Amino acid sequence: MNDPDGRRISLILDTSAILAFCRGSLHVGEVLGQVGDDDTVAALPAACLVEAFQSVIDRDHLDLLASHAAAVVVADGPEKWLPWAAMYSLTGSFDAAAAALAFVDYDCPVLSARPELYEQVGGGRMVIPVVD
Amino acid sequence: MEQDASHDTDKPGTALMKAAGMTSTPEGREKARRALAEGRARLTPELLNSVRAQIGLPPRAA
């Protein structure tokens, strides 16, 4: 599936992956590098950016990621509130539920440093773990 | 975070890494490529529809 500009979304970053990028994770950087150089983009669920904003130390990196051409901020509309709620029941986390719902929307993996959050969602098979 | 003109010819992924002060390596890029390929290989239509069913959505049309 594509973003509003017609670019193909090929990866989702959850809060933990966003924070790892902001801390300078080379693994996250390389994965984003590969996504961008493949002429696709990484989706950043708005709920995950909001959560990351609360604890990030380097806001410059957060701003860079959120505004860069290699990424796009995504958010579901109000019609998705019930599937989002159901996903929240599975993940136990509002922002992880947003990332898992983005997987359903865009049919692409979720990069996460907390794969255990998604164990109840299809066995967690859509997660690419951050490895540093 | 500064970007100079030499970055204008970089693809977006490389440009993002440079802007973040990160240096790509062949080993790091290969590891990333493998992780993405393995991750995508796990995303079968059956998995997607199974997760859709978990949250009350109908299966995606083939």
mmCIF file with all atom_site columns, C-alpha atoms in Angstrom:
data_model
loop_
_atom_site.group_PDB
_atom_site.id
_atom_site.type_symbol
_atom_site.label_atom_id
_atom_site.label_alt_id
_atom_site.label_comp_id
_atom_site.label_asym_id
_atom_site.label_entity_id
_atom_site.label_seq_id
_atom_site.pdbx_PDB_ins_code
_atom_site.Cartn_x
_atom_site.Cartn_y
_atom_site.Cartn_z
_atom_site.occupancy
_atom_site.B_iso_or_equiv
_atom_site.pdbx_formal_charge
_atom_site.auth_seq_id
_atom_site.auth_comp_id
_atom_site.auth_asym_id
_atom_site.auth_atom_id
_atom_site.pdbx_PDB_model_num
ATOM 1   C CA . MET A 1 1   ? 0.000   0.000   0.000  1.00 0.00 ? 1   MET A CA 1
ATOM 2   C CA . ASN A 1 2   ? 1.057   3.555   -0.676 1.00 0.00 ? 2   ASN A CA 1
ATOM 3   C CA . ASP A 1 3   ? 1.245   6.761   1.280  1.00 0.00 ? 3   ASP A CA 1
ATOM 4   C CA . PRO A 1 4   ? -0.797  9.797   0.149  1.00 0.00 ? 4   PRO A CA 1
ATOM 5   C CA . ASP A 1 5   ? 2.031   10.787  -2.226 1.00 0.00 ? 5   ASP A CA 1
ATOM 6   C CA . GLY A 1 6   ? 1.931   7.412   -3.927 1.00 0.00 ? 6   GLY A CA 1
ATOM 7   C CA . ARG A 1 7   ? 5.125   6.086   -2.372 1.00 0.00 ? 7   ARG A CA 1
ATOM 8   C CA . ARG A 1 8   ? 5.063   2.473   -1.228 1.00 0.00 ? 8   ARG A CA 1
ATOM 9   C CA . ILE A 1 9   ? 5.184   1.961   2.534  1.00 0.00 ? 9   ILE A CA 1
ATOM 10  C CA . SER A 1 10  ? 7.444   -1.010  3.228  1.00 0.00 ? 10  SER A CA 1
ATOM 11  C CA . LEU A 1 11  ? 8.119   -0.802  6.976  1.00 0.00 ? 11  LEU A CA 1
ATOM 12  C CA . ILE A 1 12  ? 6.525   0.453   10.171 1.00 0.00 ? 12  ILE A CA 1
ATOM 13  C CA . LEU A 1 13  ? 8.488   1.795   13.128 1.00 0.00 ? 13  LEU A CA 1
ATOM 14  C CA . ASP A 1 14  ? 6.942   1.480   16.556 1.00 0.00 ? 14  ASP A CA 1
ATOM 15  C CA . THR A 1 15  ? 7.792   3.689   19.551 1.00 0.00 ? 15  THR A CA 1
ATOM 16  C CA . SER A 1 16  ? 10.743  1.578   20.638 1.00 0.00 ? 16  SER A CA 1
ATOM 17  C CA . ALA A 1 17  ? 12.289  1.620   17.158 1.00 0.00 ? 17  ALA A CA 1
ATOM 18  C CA . ILE A 1 18  ? 11.773  5.384   16.888 1.00 0.00 ? 18  ILE A CA 1
ATOM 19  C CA . LEU A 1 19  ? 13.486  5.867   20.253 1.00 0.00 ? 19  LEU A CA 1
ATOM 20  C CA . ALA A 1 20  ? 16.301  3.528   19.207 1.00 0.00 ? 20  ALA A CA 1
ATOM 21  C CA . PHE A 1 21  ? 16.855  5.654   16.097 1.00 0.00 ? 21  PHE A CA 1
ATOM 22  C CA . CYS A 1 22  ? 16.944  8.790   18.253 1.00 0.00 ? 22  CYS A CA 1
ATOM 23  C CA . ARG A 1 23  ? 19.564  7.142   20.460 1.00 0.00 ? 23  ARG A CA 1
ATOM 24  C CA . GLY A 1 24  ? 21.699  6.468   17.392 1.00 0.00 ? 24  GLY A CA 1
ATOM 25  C CA . SER A 1 25  ? 20.917  2.804   16.723 1.00 0.00 ? 25  SER A CA 1
ATOM 26  C CA . LEU A 1 26  ? 22.925  1.803   13.679 1.00 0.00 ? 26  LEU A CA 1
ATOM 27  C CA . HIS A 1 27  ? 20.682  -1.186  13.054 1.00 0.00 ? 27  HIS A CA 1
ATOM 28  C CA . VAL A 1 28  ? 17.606  1.012   12.838 1.00 0.00 ? 28  VAL A CA 1
ATOM 29  C CA . GLY A 1 29  ? 19.556  3.494   10.720 1.00 0.00 ? 29  GLY A CA 1
ATOM 30  C CA . GLU A 1 30  ? 20.685  0.798   8.300  1.00 0.00 ? 30  GLU A CA 1
ATOM 31  C CA . VAL A 1 31  ? 17.180  -0.667  7.992  1.00 0.00 ? 31  VAL A CA 1
ATOM 32  C CA . LEU A 1 32  ? 15.766  2.803   7.305  1.00 0.00 ? 32  LEU A CA 1
ATOM 33  C CA . GLY A 1 33  ? 18.633  3.386   4.915  1.00 0.00 ? 33  GLY A CA 1
ATOM 34  C CA . GLN A 1 34  ? 17.743  0.260   2.980  1.00 0.00 ? 34  GLN A CA 1
ATOM 35  C CA . VAL A 1 35  ? 14.016  1.142   2.939  1.00 0.00 ? 35  VAL A CA 1
ATOM 36  C CA . GLY A 1 36  ? 14.711  4.643   1.644  1.00 0.00 ? 36  GLY A CA 1
ATOM 37  C CA . ASP A 1 37  ? 17.250  3.560   -0.940 1.00 0.00 ? 37  ASP A CA 1
ATOM 38  C CA . ASP A 1 38  ? 14.732  1.005   -2.233 1.00 0.00 ? 38  ASP A CA 1
ATOM 39  C CA . ASP A 1 39  ? 12.508  3.991   -3.096 1.00 0.00 ? 39  ASP A CA 1
ATOM 40  C CA . THR A 1 40  ? 9.989   3.072   -0.415 1.00 0.00 ? 40  THR A CA 1
ATOM 41  C CA . VAL A 1 41  ? 9.155   4.788   2.864  1.00 0.00 ? 41  VAL A CA 1
ATOM 42  C CA . ALA A 1 42  ? 8.837   3.857   6.519  1.00 0.00 ? 42  ALA A CA 1
ATOM 43  C CA . ALA A 1 43  ? 5.556   4.610   8.266  1.00 0.00 ? 43  ALA A CA 1
ATOM 44  C CA . LEU A 1 44  ? 5.609   6.286   11.663 1.00 0.00 ? 44  LEU A CA 1
ATOM 45  C CA . PRO A 1 45  ? 2.252   5.892   13.430 1.00 0.00 ? 45  PRO A CA 1
ATOM 46  C CA . ALA A 1 46  ? 1.344   9.234   14.975 1.00 0.00 ? 46  ALA A CA 1
ATOM 47  C CA . ALA A 1 47  ? 0.571   7.531   18.308 1.00 0.00 ? 47  ALA A CA 1
ATOM 48  C CA . CYS A 1 48  ? 4.131   6.129   18.371 1.00 0.00 ? 48  CYS A CA 1
ATOM 49  C CA . LEU A 1 49  ? 5.650   9.537   17.641 1.00 0.00 ? 49  LEU A CA 1
ATOM 50  C CA . VAL A 1 50  ? 3.562   11.078  20.408 1.00 0.00 ? 50  VAL A CA 1
ATOM 51  C CA . GLU A 1 51  ? 4.703   8.403   22.852 1.00 0.00 ? 51  GLU A CA 1
ATOM 52  C CA . ALA A 1 52  ? 8.344   8.746   21.784 1.00 0.00 ? 52  ALA A CA 1
ATOM 53  C CA . PHE A 1 53  ? 8.130   12.519  22.215 1.00 0.00 ? 53  PHE A CA 1
ATOM 54  C CA . GLN A 1 54  ? 7.431   12.023  25.927 1.00 0.00 ? 54  GLN A CA 1
ATOM 55  C CA . SER A 1 55  ? 10.735  10.325  26.677 1.00 0.00 ? 55  SER A CA 1
ATOM 56  C CA . VAL A 1 56  ? 13.124  11.126  23.846 1.00 0.00 ? 56  VAL A CA 1
ATOM 57  C CA . ILE A 1 57  ? 16.289  12.978  24.828 1.00 0.00 ? 57  ILE A CA 1
ATOM 58  C CA . ASP A 1 58  ? 17.337  14.098  21.354 1.00 0.00 ? 58  ASP A CA 1
ATOM 59  C CA . ARG A 1 59  ? 14.319  15.880  19.871 1.00 0.00 ? 59  ARG A CA 1
ATOM 60  C CA . ASP A 1 60  ? 16.413  16.888  16.843 1.00 0.00 ? 60  ASP A CA 1
ATOM 61  C CA . HIS A 1 61  ? 16.614  13.243  15.751 1.00 0.00 ? 61  HIS A CA 1
ATOM 62  C CA . LEU A 1 62  ? 12.874  12.845  16.289 1.00 0.00 ? 62  LEU A CA 1
ATOM 63  C CA . ASP A 1 63  ? 12.140  15.920  14.191 1.00 0.00 ? 63  ASP A CA 1
ATOM 64  C CA . LEU A 1 64  ? 14.574  14.729  11.521 1.00 0.00 ? 64  LEU A CA 1
ATOM 65  C CA . LEU A 1 65  ? 12.902  11.320  11.266 1.00 0.00 ? 65  LEU A CA 1
ATOM 66  C CA . ALA A 1 66  ? 9.332   12.625  11.301 1.00 0.00 ? 66  ALA A CA 1
ATOM 67  C CA . SER A 1 67  ? 9.991   15.178  8.561  1.00 0.00 ? 67  SER A CA 1
ATOM 68  C CA . HIS A 1 68  ? 12.373  13.221  6.339  1.00 0.00 ? 68  HIS A CA 1
ATOM 69  C CA . ALA A 1 69  ? 11.530  12.058  2.841  1.00 0.00 ? 69  ALA A CA 1
ATOM 70  C CA . ALA A 1 70  ? 12.336  8.463   3.865  1.00 0.00 ? 70  ALA A CA 1
ATOM 71  C CA . ALA A 1 71  ? 9.419   8.393   6.326  1.00 0.00 ? 71  ALA A CA 1
ATOM 72  C CA . VAL A 1 72  ? 5.753   9.320   6.506  1.00 0.00 ? 72  VAL A CA 1
ATOM 73  C CA . VAL A 1 73  ? 3.555   9.911   9.533  1.00 0.00 ? 73  VAL A CA 1
ATOM 74  C CA . VAL A 1 74  ? 0.380   7.821   9.417  1.00 0.00 ? 74  VAL A CA 1
ATOM 75  C CA . ALA A 1 75  ? -2.792  7.737   11.475 1.00 0.00 ? 75  ALA A CA 1
ATOM 76  C CA . ASP A 1 76  ? -6.034  5.818   11.211 1.00 0.00 ? 76  ASP A CA 1
ATOM 77  C CA . GLY A 1 77  ? -9.304  7.664   10.974 1.00 0.00 ? 77  GLY A CA 1
ATOM 78  C CA . PRO A 1 78  ? -12.177 7.502   13.482 1.00 0.00 ? 78  PRO A CA 1
ATOM 79  C CA . GLU A 1 79  ? -13.793 4.619   11.600 1.00 0.00 ? 79  GLU A CA 1
ATOM 80  C CA . LYS A 1 80  ? -10.964 2.372   12.821 1.00 0.00 ? 80  LYS A CA 1
ATOM 81  C CA . TRP A 1 81  ? -11.589 2.942   16.548 1.00 0.00 ? 81  TRP A CA 1
ATOM 82  C CA . LEU A 1 82  ? -12.973 -0.525  17.188 1.00 0.00 ? 82  LEU A CA 1
ATOM 83  C CA . PRO A 1 83  ? -10.169 -2.508  15.460 1.00 0.00 ? 83  PRO A CA 1
ATOM 84  C CA . TRP A 1 84  ? -7.694  -0.211  17.267 1.00 0.00 ? 84  TRP A CA 1
ATOM 85  C CA . ALA A 1 85  ? -9.397  -1.006  20.581 1.00 0.00 ? 85  ALA A CA 1
ATOM 86  C CA . ALA A 1 86  ? -9.256  -4.731  19.800 1.00 0.00 ? 86  ALA A CA 1
ATOM 87  C CA . MET A 1 87  ? -5.580  -4.424  18.945 1.00 0.00 ? 87  MET A CA 1
ATOM 88  C CA . TYR A 1 88  ? -4.989  -2.557  22.223 1.00 0.00 ? 88  TYR A CA 1
ATOM 89  C CA . SER A 1 89  ? -6.484  -5.566  24.039 1.00 0.00 ? 89  SER A CA 1
ATOM 90  C CA . LEU A 1 90  ? -3.932  -7.795  22.299 1.00 0.00 ? 90  LEU A CA 1
ATOM 91  C CA . THR A 1 91  ? -0.838  -5.617  22.790 1.00 0.00 ? 91  THR A CA 1
ATOM 92  C CA . GLY A 1 92  ? -1.675  -3.941  26.097 1.00 0.00 ? 92  GLY A CA 1
ATOM 93  C CA . SER A 1 93  ? -0.323  -0.703  24.678 1.00 0.00 ? 93  SER A CA 1
ATOM 94  C CA . PHE A 1 94  ? -2.053  2.174   22.872 1.00 0.00 ? 94  PHE A CA 1
ATOM 95  C CA . ASP A 1 95  ? 0.911   3.014   20.649 1.00 0.00 ? 95  ASP A CA 1
ATOM 96  C CA . ALA A 1 96  ? 1.922   -0.614  19.974 1.00 0.00 ? 96  ALA A CA 1
ATOM 97  C CA . ALA A 1 97  ? -1.686  -1.183  18.917 1.00 0.00 ? 97  ALA A CA 1
ATOM 98  C CA . ALA A 1 98  ? -1.313  1.677   16.423 1.00 0.00 ? 98  ALA A CA 1
ATOM 99  C CA . ALA A 1 99  ? 1.827   0.072   15.005 1.00 0.00 ? 99  ALA A CA 1
ATOM 100 C CA . ALA A 1 100 ? 0.146   -3.334  14.767 1.00 0.00 ? 100 ALA A CA 1
ATOM 101 C CA . LEU A 1 101 ? -2.872  -1.755  13.074 1.00 0.00 ? 101 LEU A CA 1
ATOM 102 C CA . ALA A 1 102 ? -0.498  -0.116  10.585 1.00 0.00 ? 102 ALA A CA 1
ATOM 103 C CA . PHE A 1 103 ? 0.783   -3.616  9.779  1.00 0.00 ? 103 PHE A CA 1
ATOM 104 C CA . VAL A 1 104 ? -2.813  -4.576  8.928  1.00 0.00 ? 104 VAL A CA 1
ATOM 105 C CA . ASP A 1 105 ? -3.285  -1.391  6.879  1.00 0.00 ? 105 ASP A CA 1
ATOM 106 C CA . TYR A 1 106 ? -0.027  -1.546  4.915  1.00 0.00 ? 106 TYR A CA 1
ATOM 107 C CA . ASP A 1 107 ? 0.843   -5.265  5.026  1.00 0.00 ? 107 ASP A CA 1
ATOM 108 C CA . CYS A 1 108 ? 4.482   -4.707  5.956  1.00 0.00 ? 108 CYS A CA 1
ATOM 109 C CA . PRO A 1 109 ? 6.698   -5.592  8.934  1.00 0.00 ? 109 PRO A CA 1
ATOM 110 C CA . VAL A 1 110 ? 6.961   -3.685  12.190 1.00 0.00 ? 110 VAL A CA 1
ATOM 111 C CA . LEU A 1 111 ? 10.469  -2.807  13.355 1.00 0.00 ? 111 LEU A CA 1
ATOM 112 C CA . SER A 1 112 ? 10.512  -2.983  17.149 1.00 0.00 ? 112 SER A CA 1
ATOM 113 C CA . ALA A 1 113 ? 12.937  -3.205  20.047 1.00 0.00 ? 113 ALA A CA 1
ATOM 114 C CA . ARG A 1 114 ? 10.065  -4.698  22.071 1.00 0.00 ? 114 ARG A CA 1
ATOM 115 C CA . PRO A 1 115 ? 8.842   -7.693  20.051 1.00 0.00 ? 115 PRO A CA 1
ATOM 116 C CA . GLU A 1 116 ? 7.172   -9.160  23.133 1.00 0.00 ? 116 GLU A CA 1
ATOM 117 C CA . LEU A 1 117 ? 4.439   -6.526  22.816 1.00 0.00 ? 117 LEU A CA 1
ATOM 118 C CA . TYR A 1 118 ? 3.165   -8.229  19.671 1.00 0.00 ? 118 TYR A CA 1
ATOM 119 C CA . GLU A 1 119 ? 3.215   -11.877 20.755 1.00 0.00 ? 119 GLU A CA 1
ATOM 120 C CA . GLN A 1 120 ? -0.582  -12.039 20.866 1.00 0.00 ? 120 GLN A CA 1
ATOM 121 C CA . VAL A 1 121 ? -0.875  -10.553 17.368 1.00 0.00 ? 121 VAL A CA 1
ATOM 122 C CA . GLY A 1 122 ? -0.437  -13.375 14.884 1.00 0.00 ? 122 GLY A CA 1
ATOM 123 C CA . GLY A 1 123 ? 2.275   -14.848 17.112 1.00 0.00 ? 123 GLY A CA 1
ATOM 124 C CA . GLY A 1 124 ? 4.367   -11.728 16.662 1.00 0.00 ? 124 GLY A CA 1
ATOM 125 C CA . ARG A 1 125 ? 5.476   -12.870 13.216 1.00 0.00 ? 125 ARG A CA 1
ATOM 126 C CA . MET A 1 126 ? 5.202   -9.410  11.664 1.00 0.00 ? 126 MET A CA 1
ATOM 127 C CA . VAL A 1 127 ? 7.981   -8.031  13.874 1.00 0.00 ? 127 VAL A CA 1
ATOM 128 C CA . ILE A 1 128 ? 11.561  -7.385  12.787 1.00 0.00 ? 128 ILE A CA 1
ATOM 129 C CA . PRO A 1 129 ? 13.469  -7.082  16.067 1.00 0.00 ? 129 PRO A CA 1
ATOM 130 C CA . VAL A 1 130 ? 15.949  -4.253  16.566 1.00 0.00 ? 130 VAL A CA 1
ATOM 131 C CA . VAL A 1 131 ? 19.344  -5.821  17.155 1.00 0.00 ? 131 VAL A CA 1
ATOM 132 C CA . ASP A 1 132 ? 22.131  -3.611  18.460 1.00 0.00 ? 132 ASP A CA 1
ATOM 133 C CA . MET B 2 1   ? 21.661  18.880  12.067 1.00 0.00 ? 1   MET B CA 1
ATOM 134 C CA . GLU B 2 2   ? 23.184  20.192  8.847  1.00 0.00 ? 2   GLU B CA 1
ATOM 135 C CA . GLN B 2 3   ? 22.910  18.851  5.347  1.00 0.00 ? 3   GLN B CA 1
ATOM 136 C CA . ASP B 2 4   ? 25.297  20.155  2.709  1.00 0.00 ? 4   ASP B CA 1
ATOM 137 C CA . ALA B 2 5   ? 24.787  20.176  -1.032 1.00 0.00 ? 5   ALA B CA 1
ATOM 138 C CA . SER B 2 6   ? 26.663  16.895  -1.528 1.00 0.00 ? 6   SER B CA 1
ATOM 139 C CA . HIS B 2 7   ? 23.777  15.099  0.159  1.00 0.00 ? 7   HIS B CA 1
ATOM 140 C CA . ASP B 2 8   ? 21.362  16.235  -2.555 1.00 0.00 ? 8   ASP B CA 1
ATOM 141 C CA . THR B 2 9   ? 22.458  13.371  -4.801 1.00 0.00 ? 9   THR B CA 1
ATOM 142 C CA . ASP B 2 10  ? 22.017  10.728  -2.096 1.00 0.00 ? 10  ASP B CA 1
ATOM 143 C CA . LYS B 2 11  ? 18.996  8.475   -2.092 1.00 0.00 ? 11  LYS B CA 1
ATOM 144 C CA . PRO B 2 12  ? 16.605  9.204   0.778  1.00 0.00 ? 12  PRO B CA 1
ATOM 145 C CA . GLY B 2 13  ? 17.768  6.323   2.962  1.00 0.00 ? 13  GLY B CA 1
ATOM 146 C CA . THR B 2 14  ? 21.433  7.246   2.720  1.00 0.00 ? 14  THR B CA 1
ATOM 147 C CA . ALA B 2 15  ? 20.577  10.915  3.197  1.00 0.00 ? 15  ALA B CA 1
ATOM 148 C CA . LEU B 2 16  ? 18.663  10.124  6.389  1.00 0.00 ? 16  LEU B CA 1
ATOM 149 C CA . MET B 2 17  ? 21.566  8.161   7.832  1.00 0.00 ? 17  MET B CA 1
ATOM 150 C CA . LYS B 2 18  ? 24.027  10.936  7.009  1.00 0.00 ? 18  LYS B CA 1
ATOM 151 C CA . ALA B 2 19  ? 21.756  13.605  8.483  1.00 0.00 ? 19  ALA B CA 1
ATOM 152 C CA . ALA B 2 20  ? 21.544  11.535  11.671 1.00 0.00 ? 20  ALA B CA 1
ATOM 153 C CA . GLY B 2 21  ? 25.325  11.274  11.837 1.00 0.00 ? 21  GLY B CA 1
ATOM 154 C CA . MET B 2 22  ? 25.343  7.574   11.017 1.00 0.00 ? 22  MET B CA 1
ATOM 155 C CA . THR B 2 23  ? 27.741  5.822   8.662  1.00 0.00 ? 23  THR B CA 1
ATOM 156 C CA . SER B 2 24  ? 26.513  2.856   6.681  1.00 0.00 ? 24  SER B CA 1
ATOM 157 C CA . THR B 2 25  ? 28.781  -0.168  6.326  1.00 0.00 ? 25  THR B CA 1
ATOM 158 C CA . PRO B 2 26  ? 28.472  -3.080  3.864  1.00 0.00 ? 26  PRO B CA 1
ATOM 159 C CA . GLU B 2 27  ? 27.993  -5.469  6.773  1.00 0.00 ? 27  GLU B CA 1
ATOM 160 C CA . GLY B 2 28  ? 25.350  -3.293  8.388  1.00 0.00 ? 28  GLY B CA 1
ATOM 161 C CA . ARG B 2 29  ? 23.503  -2.825  5.132  1.00 0.00 ? 29  ARG B CA 1
ATOM 162 C CA . GLU B 2 30  ? 23.576  -6.557  4.394  1.00 0.00 ? 30  GLU B CA 1
ATOM 163 C CA . LYS B 2 31  ? 22.260  -7.311  7.877  1.00 0.00 ? 31  LYS B CA 1
ATOM 164 C CA . ALA B 2 32  ? 19.455  -4.815  7.322  1.00 0.00 ? 32  ALA B CA 1
ATOM 165 C CA . ARG B 2 33  ? 18.649  -6.218  3.888  1.00 0.00 ? 33  ARG B CA 1
ATOM 166 C CA . ARG B 2 34  ? 18.456  -9.742  5.327  1.00 0.00 ? 34  ARG B CA 1
ATOM 167 C CA . ALA B 2 35  ? 16.258  -8.652  8.234  1.00 0.00 ? 35  ALA B CA 1
ATOM 168 C CA . LEU B 2 36  ? 13.835  -6.908  5.873  1.00 0.00 ? 36  LEU B CA 1
ATOM 169 C CA . ALA B 2 37  ? 13.712  -9.877  3.493  1.00 0.00 ? 37  ALA B CA 1
ATOM 170 C CA . GLU B 2 38  ? 13.089  -12.350 6.323  1.00 0.00 ? 38  GLU B CA 1
ATOM 171 C CA . GLY B 2 39  ? 10.489  -10.081 7.856  1.00 0.00 ? 39  GLY B CA 1
ATOM 172 C CA . ARG B 2 40  ? 8.626   -9.697  4.581  1.00 0.00 ? 40  ARG B CA 1
ATOM 173 C CA . ALA B 2 41  ? 8.785   -13.432 3.888  1.00 0.00 ? 41  ALA B CA 1
ATOM 174 C CA . ARG B 2 42  ? 6.802   -14.087 7.083  1.00 0.00 ? 42  ARG B CA 1
ATOM 175 C CA . LEU B 2 43  ? 3.919   -11.872 5.953  1.00 0.00 ? 43  LEU B CA 1
ATOM 176 C CA . THR B 2 44  ? 1.706   -14.382 4.197  1.00 0.00 ? 44  THR B CA 1
ATOM 177 C CA . PRO B 2 45  ? -1.908  -13.670 3.231  1.00 0.00 ? 45  PRO B CA 1
ATOM 178 C CA . GLU B 2 46  ? -2.886  -16.236 5.861  1.00 0.00 ? 46  GLU B CA 1
ATOM 179 C CA . LEU B 2 47  ? -1.083  -14.316 8.592  1.00 0.00 ? 47  LEU B CA 1
ATOM 180 C CA . LEU B 2 48  ? -2.611  -11.018 7.565  1.00 0.00 ? 48  LEU B CA 1
ATOM 181 C CA . ASN B 2 49  ? -6.128  -12.432 7.446  1.00 0.00 ? 49  ASN B CA 1
ATOM 182 C CA . SER B 2 50  ? -5.624  -14.238 10.734 1.00 0.00 ? 50  SER B CA 1
ATOM 183 C CA . VAL B 2 51  ? -4.703  -10.942 12.408 1.00 0.00 ? 51  VAL B CA 1
ATOM 184 C CA . ARG B 2 52  ? -7.608  -9.180  10.689 1.00 0.00 ? 52  ARG B CA 1
ATOM 185 C CA . ALA B 2 53  ? -9.915  -11.824 12.162 1.00 0.00 ? 53  ALA B CA 1
ATOM 186 C CA . GLN B 2 54  ? -8.391  -11.262 15.622 1.00 0.00 ? 54  GLN B CA 1
ATOM 187 C CA . ILE B 2 55  ? -9.497  -7.623  15.552 1.00 0.00 ? 55  ILE B CA 1
ATOM 188 C CA . GLY B 2 56  ? -12.864 -8.177  13.897 1.00 0.00 ? 56  GLY B CA 1
ATOM 189 C CA . LEU B 2 57  ? -12.009 -7.143  10.359 1.00 0.00 ? 57  LEU B CA 1
ATOM 190 C CA . PRO B 2 58  ? -13.079 -9.170  7.308  1.00 0.00 ? 58  PRO B CA 1
ATOM 191 C CA . PRO B 2 59  ? -10.376 -10.931 5.315  1.00 0.00 ? 59  PRO B CA 1
ATOM 192 C CA . ARG B 2 60  ? -8.662  -8.865  2.642  1.00 0.00 ? 60  ARG B CA 1
ATOM 193 C CA . ALA B 2 61  ? -9.821  -9.767  -0.844 1.00 0.00 ? 61  ALA B CA 1
ATOM 194 C CA . ALA B 2 62  ? -7.187  -11.667 -2.820 1.00 0.00 ? 62  ALA B CA 1
#
